[in-house]
PDB file of N, CA and C in Angstrom:
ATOM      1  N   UNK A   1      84.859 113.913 104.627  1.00  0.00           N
ATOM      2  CA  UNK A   1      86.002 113.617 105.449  1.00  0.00           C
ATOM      3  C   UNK A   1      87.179 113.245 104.544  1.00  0.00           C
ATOM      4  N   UNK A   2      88.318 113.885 104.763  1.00  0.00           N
ATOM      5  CA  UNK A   2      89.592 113.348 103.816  1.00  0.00           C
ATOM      6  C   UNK A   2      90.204 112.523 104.368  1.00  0.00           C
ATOM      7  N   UNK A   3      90.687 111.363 103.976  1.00  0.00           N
ATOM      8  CA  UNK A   3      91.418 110.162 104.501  1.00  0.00           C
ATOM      9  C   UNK A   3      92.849 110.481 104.266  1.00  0.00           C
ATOM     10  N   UNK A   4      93.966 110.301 105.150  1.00  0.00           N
ATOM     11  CA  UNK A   4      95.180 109.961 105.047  1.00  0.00           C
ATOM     12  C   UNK A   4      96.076 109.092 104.382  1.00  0.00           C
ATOM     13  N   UNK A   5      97.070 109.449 104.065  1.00  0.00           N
ATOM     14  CA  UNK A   5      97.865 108.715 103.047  1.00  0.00           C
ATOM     15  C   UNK A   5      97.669 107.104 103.286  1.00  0.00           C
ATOM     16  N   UNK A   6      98.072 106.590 104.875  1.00  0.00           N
ATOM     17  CA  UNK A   6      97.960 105.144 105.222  1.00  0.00           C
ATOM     18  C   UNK A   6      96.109 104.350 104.740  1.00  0.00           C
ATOM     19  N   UNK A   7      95.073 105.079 104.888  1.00  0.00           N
ATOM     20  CA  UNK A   7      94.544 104.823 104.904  1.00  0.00           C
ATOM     21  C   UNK A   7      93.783 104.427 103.282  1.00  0.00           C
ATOM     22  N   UNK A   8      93.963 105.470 102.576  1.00  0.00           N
ATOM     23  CA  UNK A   8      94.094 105.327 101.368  1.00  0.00           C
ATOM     24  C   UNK A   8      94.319 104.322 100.412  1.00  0.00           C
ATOM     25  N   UNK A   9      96.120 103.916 100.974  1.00  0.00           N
ATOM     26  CA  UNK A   9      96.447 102.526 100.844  1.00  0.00           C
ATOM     27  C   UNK A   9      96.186 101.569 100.847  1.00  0.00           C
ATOM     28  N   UNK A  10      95.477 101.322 102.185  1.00  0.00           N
ATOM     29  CA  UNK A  10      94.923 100.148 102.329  1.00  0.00           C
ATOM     30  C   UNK A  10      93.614 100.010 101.837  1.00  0.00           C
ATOM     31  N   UNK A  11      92.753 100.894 101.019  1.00  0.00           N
ATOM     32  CA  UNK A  11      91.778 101.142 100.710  1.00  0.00           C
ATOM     33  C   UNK A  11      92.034 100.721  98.976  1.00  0.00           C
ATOM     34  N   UNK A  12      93.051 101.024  98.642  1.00  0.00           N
ATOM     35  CA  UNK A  12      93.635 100.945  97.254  1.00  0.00           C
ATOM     36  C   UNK A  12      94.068  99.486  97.320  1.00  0.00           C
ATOM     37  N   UNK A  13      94.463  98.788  97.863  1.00  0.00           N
ATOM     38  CA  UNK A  13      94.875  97.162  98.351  1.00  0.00           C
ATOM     39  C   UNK A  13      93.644  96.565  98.460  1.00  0.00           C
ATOM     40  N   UNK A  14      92.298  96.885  98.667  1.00  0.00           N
ATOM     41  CA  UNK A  14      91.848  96.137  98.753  1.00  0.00           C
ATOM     42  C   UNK A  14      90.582  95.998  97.113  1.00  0.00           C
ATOM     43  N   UNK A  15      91.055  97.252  96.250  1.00  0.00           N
ATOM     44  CA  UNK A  15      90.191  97.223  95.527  1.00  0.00           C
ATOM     45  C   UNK A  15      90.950  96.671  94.176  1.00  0.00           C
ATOM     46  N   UNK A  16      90.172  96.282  93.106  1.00  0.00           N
ATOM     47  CA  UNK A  16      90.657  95.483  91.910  1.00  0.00           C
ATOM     48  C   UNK A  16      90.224  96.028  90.552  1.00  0.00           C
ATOM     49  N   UNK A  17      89.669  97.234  90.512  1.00  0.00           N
ATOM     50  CA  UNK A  17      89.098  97.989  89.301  1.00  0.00           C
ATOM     51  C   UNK A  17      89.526  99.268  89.723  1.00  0.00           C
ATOM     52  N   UNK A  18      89.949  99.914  88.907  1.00  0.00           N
ATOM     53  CA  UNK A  18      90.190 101.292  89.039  1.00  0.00           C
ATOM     54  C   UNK A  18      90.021 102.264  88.050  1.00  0.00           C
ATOM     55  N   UNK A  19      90.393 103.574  87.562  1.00  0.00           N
ATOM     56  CA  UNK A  19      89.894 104.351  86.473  1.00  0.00           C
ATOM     57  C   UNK A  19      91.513 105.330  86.388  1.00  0.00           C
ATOM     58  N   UNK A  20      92.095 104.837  85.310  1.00  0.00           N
ATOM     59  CA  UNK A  20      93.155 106.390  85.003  1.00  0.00           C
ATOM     60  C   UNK A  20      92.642 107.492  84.110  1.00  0.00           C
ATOM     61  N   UNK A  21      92.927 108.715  84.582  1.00  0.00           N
ATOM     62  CA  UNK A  21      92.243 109.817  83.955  1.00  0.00           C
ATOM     63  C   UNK A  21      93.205 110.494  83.120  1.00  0.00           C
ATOM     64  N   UNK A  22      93.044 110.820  81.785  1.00  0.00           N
ATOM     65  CA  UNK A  22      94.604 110.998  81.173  1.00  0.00           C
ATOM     66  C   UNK A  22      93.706 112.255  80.095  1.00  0.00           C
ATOM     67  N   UNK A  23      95.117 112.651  79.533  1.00  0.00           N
ATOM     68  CA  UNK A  23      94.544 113.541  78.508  1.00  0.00           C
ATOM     69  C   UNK A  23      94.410 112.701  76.907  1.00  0.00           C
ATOM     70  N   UNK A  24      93.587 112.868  76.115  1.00  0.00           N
ATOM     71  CA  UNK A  24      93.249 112.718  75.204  1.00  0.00           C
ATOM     72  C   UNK A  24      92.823 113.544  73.885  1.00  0.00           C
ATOM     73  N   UNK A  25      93.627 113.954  73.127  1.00  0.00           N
ATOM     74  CA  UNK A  25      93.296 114.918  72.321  1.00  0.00           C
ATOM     75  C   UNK A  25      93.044 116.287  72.470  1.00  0.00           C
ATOM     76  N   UNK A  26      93.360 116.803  74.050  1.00  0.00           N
ATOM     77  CA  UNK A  26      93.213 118.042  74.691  1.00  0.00           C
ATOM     78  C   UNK A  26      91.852 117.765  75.734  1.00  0.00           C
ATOM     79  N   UNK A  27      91.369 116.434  75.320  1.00  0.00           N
ATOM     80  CA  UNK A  27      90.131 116.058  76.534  1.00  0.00           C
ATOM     81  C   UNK A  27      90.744 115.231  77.168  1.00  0.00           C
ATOM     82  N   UNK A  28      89.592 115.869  78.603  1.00  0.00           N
ATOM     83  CA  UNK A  28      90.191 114.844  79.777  1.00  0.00           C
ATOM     84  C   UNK A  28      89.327 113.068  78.948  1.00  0.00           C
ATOM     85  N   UNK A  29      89.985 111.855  79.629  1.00  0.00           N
ATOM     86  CA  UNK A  29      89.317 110.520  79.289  1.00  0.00           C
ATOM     87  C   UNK A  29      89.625 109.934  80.615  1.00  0.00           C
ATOM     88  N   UNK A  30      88.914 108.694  80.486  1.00  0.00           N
ATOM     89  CA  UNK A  30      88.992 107.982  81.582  1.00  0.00           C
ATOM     90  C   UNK A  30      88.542 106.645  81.137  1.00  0.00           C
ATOM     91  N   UNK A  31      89.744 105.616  81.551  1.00  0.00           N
ATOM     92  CA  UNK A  31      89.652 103.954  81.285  1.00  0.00           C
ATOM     93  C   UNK A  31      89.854 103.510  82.328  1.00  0.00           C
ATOM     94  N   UNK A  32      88.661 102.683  82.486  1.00  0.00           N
ATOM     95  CA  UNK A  32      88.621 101.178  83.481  1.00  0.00           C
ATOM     96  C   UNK A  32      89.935 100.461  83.296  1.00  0.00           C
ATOM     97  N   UNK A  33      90.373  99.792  84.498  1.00  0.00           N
ATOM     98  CA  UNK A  33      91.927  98.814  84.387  1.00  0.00           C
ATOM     99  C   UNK A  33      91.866  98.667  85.765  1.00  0.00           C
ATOM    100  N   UNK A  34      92.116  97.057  85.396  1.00  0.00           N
ATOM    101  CA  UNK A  34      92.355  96.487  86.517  1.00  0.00           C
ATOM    102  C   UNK A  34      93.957  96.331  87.090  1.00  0.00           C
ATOM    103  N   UNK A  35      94.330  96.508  88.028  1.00  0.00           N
ATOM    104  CA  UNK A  35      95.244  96.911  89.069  1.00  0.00           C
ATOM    105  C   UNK A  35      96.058  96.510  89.983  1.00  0.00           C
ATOM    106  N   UNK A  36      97.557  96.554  90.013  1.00  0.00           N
ATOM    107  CA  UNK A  36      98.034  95.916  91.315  1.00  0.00           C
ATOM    108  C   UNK A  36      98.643  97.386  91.995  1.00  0.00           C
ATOM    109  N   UNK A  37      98.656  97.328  93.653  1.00  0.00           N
ATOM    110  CA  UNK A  37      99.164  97.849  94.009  1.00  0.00           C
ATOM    111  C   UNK A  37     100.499  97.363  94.931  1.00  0.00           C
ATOM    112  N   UNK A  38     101.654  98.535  94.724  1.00  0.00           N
ATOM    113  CA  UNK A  38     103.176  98.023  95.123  1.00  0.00           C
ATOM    114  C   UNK A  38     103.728  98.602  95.517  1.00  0.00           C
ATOM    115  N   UNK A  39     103.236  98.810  97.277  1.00  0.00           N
ATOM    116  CA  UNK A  39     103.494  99.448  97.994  1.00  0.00           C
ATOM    117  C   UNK A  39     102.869 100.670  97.879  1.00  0.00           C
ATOM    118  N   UNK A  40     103.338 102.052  96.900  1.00  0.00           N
ATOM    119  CA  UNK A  40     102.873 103.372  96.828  1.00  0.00           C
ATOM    120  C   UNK A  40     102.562 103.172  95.805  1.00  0.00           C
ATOM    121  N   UNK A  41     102.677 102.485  94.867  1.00  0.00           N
ATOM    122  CA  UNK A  41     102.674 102.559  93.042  1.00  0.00           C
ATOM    123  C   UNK A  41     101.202 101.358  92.473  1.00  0.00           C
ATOM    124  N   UNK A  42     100.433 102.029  92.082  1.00  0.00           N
ATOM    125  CA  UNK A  42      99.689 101.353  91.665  1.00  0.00           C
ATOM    126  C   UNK A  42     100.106 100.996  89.866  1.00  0.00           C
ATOM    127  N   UNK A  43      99.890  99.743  89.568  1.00  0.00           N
ATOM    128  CA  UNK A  43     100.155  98.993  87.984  1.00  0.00           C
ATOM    129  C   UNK A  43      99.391  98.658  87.532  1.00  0.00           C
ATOM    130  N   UNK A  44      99.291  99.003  86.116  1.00  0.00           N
ATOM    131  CA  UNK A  44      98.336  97.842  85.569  1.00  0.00           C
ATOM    132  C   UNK A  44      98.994  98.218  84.003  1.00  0.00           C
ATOM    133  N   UNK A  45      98.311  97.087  83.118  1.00  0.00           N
ATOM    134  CA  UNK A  45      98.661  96.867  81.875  1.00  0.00           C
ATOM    135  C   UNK A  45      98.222  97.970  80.878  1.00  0.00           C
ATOM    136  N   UNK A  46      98.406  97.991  79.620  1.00  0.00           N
ATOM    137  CA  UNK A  46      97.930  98.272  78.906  1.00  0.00           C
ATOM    138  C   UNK A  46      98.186  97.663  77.017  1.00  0.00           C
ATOM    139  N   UNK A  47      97.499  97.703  76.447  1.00  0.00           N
ATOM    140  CA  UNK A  47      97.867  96.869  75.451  1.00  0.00           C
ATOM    141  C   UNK A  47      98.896  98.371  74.648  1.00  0.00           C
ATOM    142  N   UNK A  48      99.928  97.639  73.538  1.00  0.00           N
ATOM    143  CA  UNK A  48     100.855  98.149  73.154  1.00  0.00           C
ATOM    144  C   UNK A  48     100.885  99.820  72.668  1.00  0.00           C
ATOM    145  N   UNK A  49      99.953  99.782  71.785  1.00  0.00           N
ATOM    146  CA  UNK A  49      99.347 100.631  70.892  1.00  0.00           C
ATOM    147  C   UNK A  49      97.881 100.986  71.209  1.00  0.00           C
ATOM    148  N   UNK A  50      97.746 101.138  72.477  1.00  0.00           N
ATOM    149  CA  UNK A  50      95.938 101.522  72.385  1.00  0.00           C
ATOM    150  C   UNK A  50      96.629 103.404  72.886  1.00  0.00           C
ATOM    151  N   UNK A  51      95.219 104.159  73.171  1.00  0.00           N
ATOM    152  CA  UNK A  51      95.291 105.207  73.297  1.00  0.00           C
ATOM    153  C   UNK A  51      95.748 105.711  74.756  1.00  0.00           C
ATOM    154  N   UNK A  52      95.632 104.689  75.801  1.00  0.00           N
ATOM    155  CA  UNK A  52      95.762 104.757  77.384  1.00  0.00           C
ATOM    156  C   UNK A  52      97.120 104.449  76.878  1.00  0.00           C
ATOM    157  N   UNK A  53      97.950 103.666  76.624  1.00  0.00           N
ATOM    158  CA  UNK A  53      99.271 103.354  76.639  1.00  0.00           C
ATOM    159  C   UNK A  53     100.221 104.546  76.166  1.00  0.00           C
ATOM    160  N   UNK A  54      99.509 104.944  74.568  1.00  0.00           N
ATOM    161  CA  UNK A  54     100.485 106.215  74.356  1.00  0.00           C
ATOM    162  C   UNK A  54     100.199 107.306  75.272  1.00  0.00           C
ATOM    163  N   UNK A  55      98.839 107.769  75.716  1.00  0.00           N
ATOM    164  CA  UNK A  55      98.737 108.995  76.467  1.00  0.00           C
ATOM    165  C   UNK A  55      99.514 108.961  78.143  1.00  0.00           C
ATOM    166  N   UNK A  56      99.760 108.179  78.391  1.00  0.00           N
ATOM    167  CA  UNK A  56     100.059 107.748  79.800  1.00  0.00           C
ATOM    168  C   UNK A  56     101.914 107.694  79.523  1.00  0.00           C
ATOM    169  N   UNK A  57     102.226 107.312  78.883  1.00  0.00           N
ATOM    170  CA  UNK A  57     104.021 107.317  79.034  1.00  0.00           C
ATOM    171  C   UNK A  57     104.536 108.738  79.409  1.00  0.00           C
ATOM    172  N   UNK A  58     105.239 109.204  80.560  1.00  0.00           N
ATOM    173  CA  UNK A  58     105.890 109.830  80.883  1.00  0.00           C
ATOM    174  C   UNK A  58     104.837 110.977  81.438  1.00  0.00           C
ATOM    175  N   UNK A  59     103.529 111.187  81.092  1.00  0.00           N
ATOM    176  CA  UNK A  59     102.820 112.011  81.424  1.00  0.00           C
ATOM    177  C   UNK A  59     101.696 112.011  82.780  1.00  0.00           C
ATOM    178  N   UNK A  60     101.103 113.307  83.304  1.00  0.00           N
ATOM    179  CA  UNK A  60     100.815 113.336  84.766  1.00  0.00           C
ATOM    180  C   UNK A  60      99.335 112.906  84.327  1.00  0.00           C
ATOM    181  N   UNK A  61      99.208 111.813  85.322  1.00  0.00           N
ATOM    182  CA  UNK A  61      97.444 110.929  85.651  1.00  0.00           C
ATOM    183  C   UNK A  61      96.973 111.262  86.773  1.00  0.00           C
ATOM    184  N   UNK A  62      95.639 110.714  86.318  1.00  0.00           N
ATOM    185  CA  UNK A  62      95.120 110.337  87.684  1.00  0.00           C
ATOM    186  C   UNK A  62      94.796 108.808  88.257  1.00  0.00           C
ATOM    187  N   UNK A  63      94.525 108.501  89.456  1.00  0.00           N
ATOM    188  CA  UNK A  63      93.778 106.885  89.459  1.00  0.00           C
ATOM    189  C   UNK A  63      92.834 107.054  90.659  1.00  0.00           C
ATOM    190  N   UNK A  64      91.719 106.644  89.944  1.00  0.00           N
ATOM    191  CA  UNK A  64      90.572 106.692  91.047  1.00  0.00           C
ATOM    192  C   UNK A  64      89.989 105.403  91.426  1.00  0.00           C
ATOM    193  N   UNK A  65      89.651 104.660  92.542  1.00  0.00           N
ATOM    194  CA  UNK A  65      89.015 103.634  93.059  1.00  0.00           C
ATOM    195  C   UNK A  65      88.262 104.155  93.874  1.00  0.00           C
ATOM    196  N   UNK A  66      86.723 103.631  93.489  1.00  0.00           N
ATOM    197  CA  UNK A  66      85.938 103.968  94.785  1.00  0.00           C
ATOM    198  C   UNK A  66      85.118 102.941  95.040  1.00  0.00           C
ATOM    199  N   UNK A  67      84.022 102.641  96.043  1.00  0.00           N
ATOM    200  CA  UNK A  67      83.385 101.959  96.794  1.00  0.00           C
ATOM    201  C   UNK A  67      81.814 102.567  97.201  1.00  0.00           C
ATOM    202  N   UNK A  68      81.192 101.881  96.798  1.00  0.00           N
ATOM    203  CA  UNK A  68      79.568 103.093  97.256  1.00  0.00           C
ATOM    204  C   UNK A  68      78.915 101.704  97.690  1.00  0.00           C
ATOM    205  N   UNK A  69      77.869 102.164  98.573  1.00  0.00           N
ATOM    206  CA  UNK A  69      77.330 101.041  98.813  1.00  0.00           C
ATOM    207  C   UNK A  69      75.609 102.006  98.877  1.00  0.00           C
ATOM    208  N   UNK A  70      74.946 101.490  97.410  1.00  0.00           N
ATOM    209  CA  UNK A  70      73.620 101.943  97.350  1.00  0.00           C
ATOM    210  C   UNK A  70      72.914 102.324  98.703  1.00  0.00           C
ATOM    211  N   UNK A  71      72.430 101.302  99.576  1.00  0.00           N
ATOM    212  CA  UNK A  71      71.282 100.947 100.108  1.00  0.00           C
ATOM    213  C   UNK A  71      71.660 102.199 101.718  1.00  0.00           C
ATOM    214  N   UNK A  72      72.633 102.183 101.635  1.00  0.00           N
ATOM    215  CA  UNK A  72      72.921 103.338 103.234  1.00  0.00           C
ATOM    216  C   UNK A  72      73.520 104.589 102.143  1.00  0.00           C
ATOM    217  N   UNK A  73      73.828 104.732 100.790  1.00  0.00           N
ATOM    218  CA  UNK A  73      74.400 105.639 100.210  1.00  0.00           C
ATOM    219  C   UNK A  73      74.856 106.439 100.879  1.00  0.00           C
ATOM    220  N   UNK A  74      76.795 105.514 101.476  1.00  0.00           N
ATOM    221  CA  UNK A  74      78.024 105.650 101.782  1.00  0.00           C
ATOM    222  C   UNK A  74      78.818 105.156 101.408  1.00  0.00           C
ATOM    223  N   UNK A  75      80.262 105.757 101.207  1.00  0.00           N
ATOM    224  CA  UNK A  75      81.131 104.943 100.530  1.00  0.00           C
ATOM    225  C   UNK A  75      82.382 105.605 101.006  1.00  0.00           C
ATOM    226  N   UNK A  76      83.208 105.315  99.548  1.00  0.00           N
ATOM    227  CA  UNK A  76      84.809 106.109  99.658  1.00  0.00           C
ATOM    228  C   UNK A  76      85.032 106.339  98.289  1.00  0.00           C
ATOM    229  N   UNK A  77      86.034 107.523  98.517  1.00  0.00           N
ATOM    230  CA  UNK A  77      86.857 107.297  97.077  1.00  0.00           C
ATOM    231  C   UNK A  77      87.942 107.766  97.225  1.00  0.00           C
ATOM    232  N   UNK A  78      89.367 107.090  96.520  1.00  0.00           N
ATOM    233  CA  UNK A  78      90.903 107.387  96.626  1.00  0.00           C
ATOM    234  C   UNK A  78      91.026 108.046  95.241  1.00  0.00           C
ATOM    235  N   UNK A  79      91.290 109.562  95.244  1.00  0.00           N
ATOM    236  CA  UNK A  79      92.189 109.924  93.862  1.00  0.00           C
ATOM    237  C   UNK A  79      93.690 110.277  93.897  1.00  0.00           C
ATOM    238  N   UNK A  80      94.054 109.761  93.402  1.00  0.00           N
ATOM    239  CA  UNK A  80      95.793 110.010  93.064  1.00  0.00           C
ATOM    240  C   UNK A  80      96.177 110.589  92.630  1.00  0.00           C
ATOM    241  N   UNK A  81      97.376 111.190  91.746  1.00  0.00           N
ATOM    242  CA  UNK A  81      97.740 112.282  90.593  1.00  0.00           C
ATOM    243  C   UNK A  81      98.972 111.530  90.937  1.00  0.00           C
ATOM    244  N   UNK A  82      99.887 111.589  89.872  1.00  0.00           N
ATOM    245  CA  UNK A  82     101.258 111.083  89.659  1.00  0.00           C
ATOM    246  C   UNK A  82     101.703 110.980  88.296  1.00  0.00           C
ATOM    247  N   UNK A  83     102.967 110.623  87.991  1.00  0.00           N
ATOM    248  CA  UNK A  83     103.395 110.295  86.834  1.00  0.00           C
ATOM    249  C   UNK A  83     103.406 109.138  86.273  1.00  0.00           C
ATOM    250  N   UNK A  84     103.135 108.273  85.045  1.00  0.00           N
ATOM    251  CA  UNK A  84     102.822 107.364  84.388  1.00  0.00           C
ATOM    252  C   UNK A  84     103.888 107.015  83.781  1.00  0.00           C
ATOM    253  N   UNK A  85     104.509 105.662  83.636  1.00  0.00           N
ATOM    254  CA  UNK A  85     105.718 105.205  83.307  1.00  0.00           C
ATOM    255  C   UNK A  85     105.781 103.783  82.938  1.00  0.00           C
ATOM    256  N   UNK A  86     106.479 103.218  81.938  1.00  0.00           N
ATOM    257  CA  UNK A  86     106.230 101.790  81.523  1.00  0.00           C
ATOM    258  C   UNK A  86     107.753 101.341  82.528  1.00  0.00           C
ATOM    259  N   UNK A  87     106.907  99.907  82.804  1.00  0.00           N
ATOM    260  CA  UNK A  87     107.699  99.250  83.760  1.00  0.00           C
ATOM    261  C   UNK A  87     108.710  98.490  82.549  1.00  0.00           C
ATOM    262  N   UNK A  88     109.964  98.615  82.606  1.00  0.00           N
ATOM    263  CA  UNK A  88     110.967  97.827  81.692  1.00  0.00           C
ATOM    264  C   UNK A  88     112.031  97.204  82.486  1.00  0.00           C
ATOM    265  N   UNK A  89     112.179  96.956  83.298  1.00  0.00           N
ATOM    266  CA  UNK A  89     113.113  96.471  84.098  1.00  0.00           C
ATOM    267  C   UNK A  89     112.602  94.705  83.825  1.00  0.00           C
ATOM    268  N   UNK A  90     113.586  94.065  83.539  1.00  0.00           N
ATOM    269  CA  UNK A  90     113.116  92.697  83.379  1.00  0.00           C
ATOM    270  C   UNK A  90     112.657  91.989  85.026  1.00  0.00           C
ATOM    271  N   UNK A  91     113.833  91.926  85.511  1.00  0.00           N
ATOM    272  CA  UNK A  91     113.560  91.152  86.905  1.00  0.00           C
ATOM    273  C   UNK A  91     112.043  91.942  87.737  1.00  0.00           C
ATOM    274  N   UNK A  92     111.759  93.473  87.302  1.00  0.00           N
ATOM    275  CA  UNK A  92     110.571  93.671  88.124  1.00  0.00           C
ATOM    276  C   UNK A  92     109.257  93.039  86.840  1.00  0.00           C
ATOM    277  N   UNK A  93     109.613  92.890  85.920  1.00  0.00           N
ATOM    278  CA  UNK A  93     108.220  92.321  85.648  1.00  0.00           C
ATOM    279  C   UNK A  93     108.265  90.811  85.881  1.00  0.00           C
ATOM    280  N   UNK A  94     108.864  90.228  85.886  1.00  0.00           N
ATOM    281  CA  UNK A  94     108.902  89.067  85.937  1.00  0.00           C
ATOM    282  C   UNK A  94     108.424  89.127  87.366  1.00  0.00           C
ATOM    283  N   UNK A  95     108.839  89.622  88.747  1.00  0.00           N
ATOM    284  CA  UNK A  95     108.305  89.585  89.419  1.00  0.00           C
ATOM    285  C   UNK A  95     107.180  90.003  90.099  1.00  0.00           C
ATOM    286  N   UNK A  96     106.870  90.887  88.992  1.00  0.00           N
ATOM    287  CA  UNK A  96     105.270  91.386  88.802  1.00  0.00           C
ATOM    288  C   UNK A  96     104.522  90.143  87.896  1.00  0.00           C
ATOM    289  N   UNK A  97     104.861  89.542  87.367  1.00  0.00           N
ATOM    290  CA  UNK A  97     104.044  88.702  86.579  1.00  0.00           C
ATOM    291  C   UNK A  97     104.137  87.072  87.328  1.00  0.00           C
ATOM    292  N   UNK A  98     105.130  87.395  88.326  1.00  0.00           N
ATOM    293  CA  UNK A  98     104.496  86.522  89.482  1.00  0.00           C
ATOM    294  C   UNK A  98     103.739  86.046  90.318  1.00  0.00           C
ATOM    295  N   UNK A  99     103.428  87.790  90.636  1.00  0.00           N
ATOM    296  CA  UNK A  99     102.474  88.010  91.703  1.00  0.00           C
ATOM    297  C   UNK A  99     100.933  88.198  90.748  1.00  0.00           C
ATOM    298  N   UNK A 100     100.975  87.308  89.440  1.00  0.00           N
ATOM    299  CA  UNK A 100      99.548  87.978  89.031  1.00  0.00           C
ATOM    300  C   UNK A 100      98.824  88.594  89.128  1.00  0.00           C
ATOM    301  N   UNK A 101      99.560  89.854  88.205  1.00  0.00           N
ATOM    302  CA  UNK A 101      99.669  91.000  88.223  1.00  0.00           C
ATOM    303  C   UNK A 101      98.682  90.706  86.931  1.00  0.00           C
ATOM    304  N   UNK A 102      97.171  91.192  86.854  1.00  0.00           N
ATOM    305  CA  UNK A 102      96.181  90.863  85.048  1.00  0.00           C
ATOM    306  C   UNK A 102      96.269  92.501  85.150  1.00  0.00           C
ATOM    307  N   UNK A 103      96.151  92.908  86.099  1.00  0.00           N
ATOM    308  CA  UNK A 103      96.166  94.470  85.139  1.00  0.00           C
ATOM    309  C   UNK A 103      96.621  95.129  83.591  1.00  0.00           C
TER     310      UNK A 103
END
């Protein structure tokens, strides 16, 4: 079953681990990061110089959160695709680093 944009959302709001899928050396990769979501835009950190930080500036990702629950093996999963961008605006991080934002 494919879920709708609204639903998605709120599915992405309620989760706190997620996975960006980026290119790496001509391979696909994929790193765990934890996450805020803002409004449509999901955030999270990355340290200065790691390999998720350079591969991700300006270039097209993915972000996946999902949910399984062993014992009835059912679940969900939200994938995204979008563009990757460092947040530099002072007043939005500050007000991202309000809302403890650990991503």
């Amino acid at each position: 079953m494919e879920l709708d944009e609204a639903e998605c959302l709120r599915l992405l709001a309620t989760g706190m681990i997620g996975r960006v899928v980026f290119t790496d050396s001509a391979l696909p990769a994929a790193q765990p990061v934890t996450y805020l979501l803002d409004g449509e835009e999901v955030l999270f950190r990355t340290g200065g110089g790691g390999k998720l930080a350079a591969a991700t500036r300006g270039a097209v990702v993915a972000f996946q959160v999902d949910e399984i629950d062993p014992s009835t093996r059912t679940g969900w999963t939200v994938l995204g695709i979008g563009e990757a961008y460092e947040v530099l605006v002072p007043h939005r991080l500050a007000e991202l680093a309000s809302r403890g934002s650990s991503g």
